[in-house]
């Protein structure tokens, strides 16, 4: 194999309308998140690939059987306790809750909306790695152009940024997948694999249901539901011809990447 595909999903409440000032009840947030997961998992499992599912404890408590089923073949990571609010105590509480439900050790974290968390709090909670950095510039959200593009060590925690293209740092995240031409996104994945030996991609299950009824910007609703699921199917088929899909923790184990890696 020439490289590794770290395919990840943020399994969460569908609360994105709140970001744009529109109310959506907690039960509906959970319902849409679960519908997306129900559509997504048959595709993922049909390909028999390994992924990492960063899951909120709140989602797991409402749908424990779904999380147990995911944990049979996929890595479960923490997406903290709730998607819409956070306090430092949630780092440990979510880890413990997810471990109890899944029956598996939780070693990885991704903060909701890639927000910052104190590295010492992350370490104190017992995580091995953090996948909460998008090393690019998103207007109005963050500017991480100064951050490394590939994994690095920060005070004993392995930081694994979401992949961006070499040189221009075009982000290979969910909005890129929905809005770039497919051939461009695929080509950028190959560029990252050639330069870095891996690519780390992330999506949300709720993207794979029809969300056109919600008042959201066009770039968020673009290619939702079945159209997006078909696009993901094509991407998996195209990439697996030459590359191996791996959970993040298995990737770290395979390459003996531990806390002592150099910055």
Short mmCIF file of C-alpha atoms in Angstrom, two decimals:
data_model
loop_
_atom_site.label_atom_id
_atom_site.label_comp_id
_atom_site.label_asym_id
_atom_site.label_seq_id
_atom_site.Cartn_x
_atom_site.Cartn_y
_atom_site.Cartn_z
CA UNK A 1 0.00 0.00 0.00
CA UNK A 2 1.22 3.48 -0.89
CA UNK A 3 -0.62 5.26 1.90
CA UNK A 4 -3.47 5.35 4.40
CA UNK A 5 -6.95 6.86 4.37
CA UNK A 6 -8.03 8.04 7.81
CA UNK A 7 -11.76 8.35 7.19
CA UNK A 8 -13.51 9.93 10.17
CA UNK A 9 -17.04 10.98 11.08
CA UNK A 10 -18.40 13.26 13.79
CA UNK A 11 -21.39 11.36 15.16
CA UNK A 12 -23.40 14.09 16.79
CA UNK A 13 -26.61 15.99 17.25
CA UNK A 14 -27.73 17.91 14.14
CA UNK A 15 -27.45 21.32 15.76
CA UNK A 16 -25.93 23.27 12.89
CA UNK A 17 -29.13 25.35 12.38
CA UNK A 18 -28.40 26.91 15.78
CA UNK A 19 -25.18 28.37 14.35
CA UNK A 20 -27.29 30.36 11.88
CA UNK A 21 -29.87 31.55 14.38
CA UNK A 22 -32.58 28.98 13.72
CA UNK A 23 -34.15 26.93 16.48
CA UNK A 24 -34.18 23.15 16.34
CA UNK A 25 -35.34 21.05 19.27
CA UNK A 26 -32.93 18.60 20.92
CA UNK A 27 -35.06 15.58 19.99
CA UNK A 28 -35.03 16.59 16.33
CA UNK A 29 -31.27 17.16 16.45
CA UNK A 30 -30.80 13.59 17.68
CA UNK A 31 -33.33 12.18 15.21
CA UNK A 32 -31.55 13.67 12.19
CA UNK A 33 -28.16 12.54 13.49
CA UNK A 34 -29.44 8.98 13.91
CA UNK A 35 -31.12 8.94 10.49
CA UNK A 36 -27.82 9.94 8.93
CA UNK A 37 -25.98 7.19 10.77
CA UNK A 38 -28.56 4.62 9.66
CA UNK A 39 -27.98 5.65 6.02
CA UNK A 40 -24.20 5.86 6.30
CA UNK A 41 -23.25 2.66 8.13
CA UNK A 42 -24.56 0.15 5.54
CA UNK A 43 -22.33 1.81 2.92
CA UNK A 44 -19.28 1.87 5.19
CA UNK A 45 -19.77 -1.71 6.31
CA UNK A 46 -20.41 -2.93 2.76
CA UNK A 47 -16.91 -1.76 1.88
CA UNK A 48 -15.50 -3.53 4.97
CA UNK A 49 -13.26 -0.58 5.81
CA UNK A 50 -12.14 0.69 9.19
CA UNK A 51 -12.98 4.24 10.26
CA UNK A 52 -12.93 6.45 13.35
CA UNK A 53 -16.26 7.66 14.74
CA UNK A 54 -15.92 10.70 17.01
CA UNK A 55 -19.14 10.46 19.00
CA UNK A 56 -20.76 12.74 21.56
CA UNK A 57 -21.64 11.05 24.84
CA UNK A 58 -25.12 12.53 24.52
CA UNK A 59 -25.67 10.74 21.20
CA UNK A 60 -24.27 7.50 22.63
CA UNK A 61 -26.57 7.63 25.65
CA UNK A 62 -29.60 8.00 23.38
CA UNK A 63 -28.48 5.32 20.89
CA UNK A 64 -26.25 2.90 22.81
CA UNK A 65 -26.95 -0.10 20.55
CA UNK A 66 -25.85 1.85 17.48
CA UNK A 67 -22.59 2.79 19.20
CA UNK A 68 -21.97 -0.80 20.31
CA UNK A 69 -22.47 -1.96 16.73
CA UNK A 70 -20.06 0.68 15.42
CA UNK A 71 -17.46 -0.32 17.99
CA UNK A 72 -17.39 -3.89 16.62
CA UNK A 73 -15.56 -2.76 13.48
CA UNK A 74 -14.66 0.91 13.96
CA UNK A 75 -12.77 3.04 16.43
CA UNK A 76 -14.89 5.15 18.77
CA UNK A 77 -13.41 8.55 19.65
CA UNK A 78 -14.79 11.29 21.84
CA UNK A 79 -16.60 14.31 20.41
CA UNK A 80 -17.04 15.54 24.02
CA UNK A 81 -20.36 15.29 25.86
CA UNK A 82 -22.71 17.65 24.01
CA UNK A 83 -22.11 19.23 20.64
CA UNK A 84 -23.53 22.63 21.53
CA UNK A 85 -21.86 23.26 24.88
CA UNK A 86 -18.59 22.33 26.56
CA UNK A 87 -16.73 22.48 29.84
CA UNK A 88 -13.37 20.90 30.68
CA UNK A 89 -15.00 18.20 32.82
CA UNK A 90 -16.69 16.89 29.66
CA UNK A 91 -13.36 15.60 28.36
CA UNK A 92 -13.16 12.88 31.01
CA UNK A 93 -16.93 12.38 31.38
CA UNK A 94 -17.43 11.76 27.67
CA UNK A 95 -14.46 9.37 27.52
CA UNK A 96 -15.77 7.34 30.44
CA UNK A 97 -19.33 7.26 29.06
CA UNK A 98 -18.23 6.15 25.60
CA UNK A 99 -15.96 3.46 27.02
CA UNK A 100 -18.77 2.12 29.19
CA UNK A 101 -21.22 1.99 26.29
CA UNK A 102 -18.85 0.73 23.59
CA UNK A 103 -16.81 -1.62 25.74
CA UNK A 104 -13.68 -0.27 24.03
CA UNK A 105 -10.86 2.03 25.10
CA UNK A 106 -11.29 5.60 23.83
CA UNK A 107 -7.94 7.21 23.02
CA UNK A 108 -8.83 10.00 20.59
CA UNK A 109 -10.61 13.34 20.77
CA UNK A 110 -12.11 15.75 18.31
CA UNK A 111 -13.59 18.93 19.70
CA UNK A 112 -16.93 20.09 18.25
CA UNK A 113 -16.42 22.64 15.47
CA UNK A 114 -12.66 22.17 15.87
CA UNK A 115 -12.73 24.55 18.84
CA UNK A 116 -9.67 24.88 21.05
CA UNK A 117 -9.28 22.94 24.27
CA UNK A 118 -6.53 23.14 26.86
CA UNK A 119 -3.84 20.60 25.96
CA UNK A 120 -3.16 19.85 29.62
CA UNK A 121 -6.85 19.12 30.23
CA UNK A 122 -6.86 16.79 27.22
CA UNK A 123 -3.82 14.96 28.56
CA UNK A 124 -5.21 14.82 32.10
CA UNK A 125 -8.38 13.17 30.80
CA UNK A 126 -6.27 10.34 29.39
CA UNK A 127 -6.35 10.90 25.64
CA UNK A 128 -3.48 9.80 23.41
CA UNK A 129 -4.27 11.95 20.41
CA UNK A 130 -6.32 15.01 19.41
CA UNK A 131 -7.81 15.51 15.96
CA UNK A 132 -9.20 19.03 16.48
CA UNK A 133 -7.08 21.16 14.16
CA UNK A 134 -7.85 22.23 10.62
CA UNK A 135 -4.53 23.79 9.50
CA UNK A 136 -6.05 26.28 7.09
CA UNK A 137 -7.91 29.58 7.10
CA UNK A 138 -11.71 29.53 7.36
CA UNK A 139 -12.99 33.14 7.40
CA UNK A 140 -14.88 33.92 10.60
CA UNK A 141 -13.92 30.58 12.15
CA UNK A 142 -10.16 30.14 12.57
CA UNK A 143 -6.76 30.84 11.04
CA UNK A 144 -4.40 27.92 11.54
CA UNK A 145 -2.07 28.53 8.62
CA UNK A 146 0.85 28.54 11.05
CA UNK A 147 0.08 25.01 12.29
CA UNK A 148 1.84 21.91 10.89
CA UNK A 149 0.01 20.09 8.10
CA UNK A 150 0.89 16.61 9.39
CA UNK A 151 0.82 14.94 12.79
CA UNK A 152 3.07 16.30 15.52
CA UNK A 153 3.59 16.17 19.26
CA UNK A 154 2.39 18.89 21.59
CA UNK A 155 3.24 18.39 25.24
CA UNK A 156 2.77 14.63 25.07
CA UNK A 157 -0.41 14.60 22.97
CA UNK A 158 -0.25 13.54 19.33
CA UNK A 159 -1.97 16.17 17.23
CA UNK A 160 -3.44 14.88 13.96
CA UNK A 161 -4.71 17.77 11.83
CA UNK A 162 -7.43 17.34 9.27
CA UNK A 163 -5.73 17.14 5.90
CA UNK A 164 -5.17 20.15 3.70
CA UNK A 165 -3.47 20.18 0.33
CA UNK A 166 0.26 20.87 0.09
CA UNK A 167 1.28 24.49 -0.63
CA UNK A 168 -2.17 26.11 -0.95
CA UNK A 169 -3.67 24.34 2.09
CA UNK A 170 -7.06 23.75 0.52
CA UNK A 171 -9.08 21.96 3.22
CA UNK A 172 -10.17 18.38 2.54
CA UNK A 173 -13.09 18.46 4.92
CA UNK A 174 -16.83 18.01 4.59
CA UNK A 175 -17.57 21.40 3.02
CA UNK A 176 -14.83 20.87 0.46
CA UNK A 177 -16.24 17.47 -0.43
CA UNK A 178 -19.70 18.96 -0.97
CA UNK A 179 -18.57 21.99 -2.96
CA UNK A 180 -15.39 21.16 -4.86
CA UNK A 181 -15.73 19.34 -8.17
CA UNK A 182 -15.35 15.65 -7.39
CA UNK A 183 -12.27 15.19 -9.56
CA UNK A 184 -10.55 18.10 -7.81
CA UNK A 185 -11.25 16.68 -4.35
CA UNK A 186 -9.98 13.27 -5.39
CA UNK A 187 -6.87 14.80 -6.93
CA UNK A 188 -6.14 16.75 -3.74
CA UNK A 189 -6.43 13.53 -1.76
CA UNK A 190 -3.83 11.95 -4.01
CA UNK A 191 -1.57 14.98 -3.57
CA UNK A 192 -1.74 14.62 0.22
CA UNK A 193 -1.08 10.91 0.01
CA UNK A 194 1.95 11.48 -2.19
CA UNK A 195 3.34 14.18 0.11
CA UNK A 196 2.37 12.81 3.54
CA UNK A 197 1.68 9.10 3.21
CA UNK A 198 -1.85 9.52 4.54
CA UNK A 199 -4.93 11.71 4.30
CA UNK A 200 -7.29 12.51 7.20
CA UNK A 201 -10.86 13.29 6.07
CA UNK A 202 -13.92 14.13 8.14
CA UNK A 203 -17.67 14.21 7.59
CA UNK A 204 -20.93 14.04 9.58
CA UNK A 205 -23.63 11.36 9.27
CA UNK A 206 -26.38 14.01 9.11
CA UNK A 207 -24.99 15.19 5.76
CA UNK A 208 -26.25 11.97 4.19
CA UNK A 209 -29.94 12.72 4.73
CA UNK A 210 -32.00 15.37 2.97
CA UNK A 211 -31.58 18.61 4.97
CA UNK A 212 -33.00 20.96 2.32
CA UNK A 213 -35.98 21.81 4.54
CA UNK A 214 -33.71 23.63 7.00
CA UNK A 215 -32.74 27.27 6.65
CA UNK A 216 -29.03 26.85 6.05
CA UNK A 217 -26.55 28.40 3.60
CA UNK A 218 -26.40 26.78 0.19
CA UNK A 219 -22.83 25.61 0.69
CA UNK A 220 -23.97 23.59 3.73
CA UNK A 221 -26.99 21.99 2.02
CA UNK A 222 -25.27 21.41 -1.32
CA UNK A 223 -25.16 17.72 -2.27
CA UNK A 224 -26.86 16.32 0.79
CA UNK A 225 -28.64 13.00 1.10
CA UNK A 226 -28.38 10.30 -1.55
CA UNK A 227 -26.30 12.45 -3.92
CA UNK A 228 -23.62 12.89 -1.27
CA UNK A 229 -23.77 9.22 -0.29
CA UNK A 230 -23.13 8.26 -3.91
CA UNK A 231 -20.19 10.66 -4.03
CA UNK A 232 -18.72 9.11 -0.87
CA UNK A 233 -19.18 5.65 -2.36
CA UNK A 234 -17.25 6.76 -5.44
CA UNK A 235 -14.46 8.22 -3.31
CA UNK A 236 -14.06 5.04 -1.28
CA UNK A 237 -14.00 2.94 -4.45
CA UNK A 238 -11.42 5.20 -6.09
CA UNK A 239 -9.11 5.39 -3.08
CA UNK A 240 -9.22 1.77 -1.97
CA UNK A 241 -7.73 0.66 -5.30
CA UNK A 242 -4.33 1.90 -4.14
CA UNK A 243 -4.60 2.84 -0.46
CA UNK A 244 -5.58 1.26 2.84
CA UNK A 245 -8.38 2.58 5.04
CA UNK A 246 -7.45 2.64 8.72
CA UNK A 247 -8.75 3.91 12.02
CA UNK A 248 -6.55 6.59 13.52
CA UNK A 249 -5.40 4.54 16.51
CA UNK A 250 -4.49 1.58 14.30
CA UNK A 251 -2.56 3.94 12.02
CA UNK A 252 -0.62 5.22 15.04
CA UNK A 253 0.05 1.68 16.24
CA UNK A 254 1.13 0.48 12.80
CA UNK A 255 3.68 3.27 12.51
CA UNK A 256 4.75 3.06 16.15
CA UNK A 257 3.77 6.71 16.61
CA UNK A 258 3.87 7.40 20.30
CA UNK A 259 4.04 10.40 22.60
CA UNK A 260 7.75 10.81 22.00
CA UNK A 261 7.53 11.83 18.33
CA UNK A 262 9.38 14.96 17.39
CA UNK A 263 7.65 18.26 16.73
#
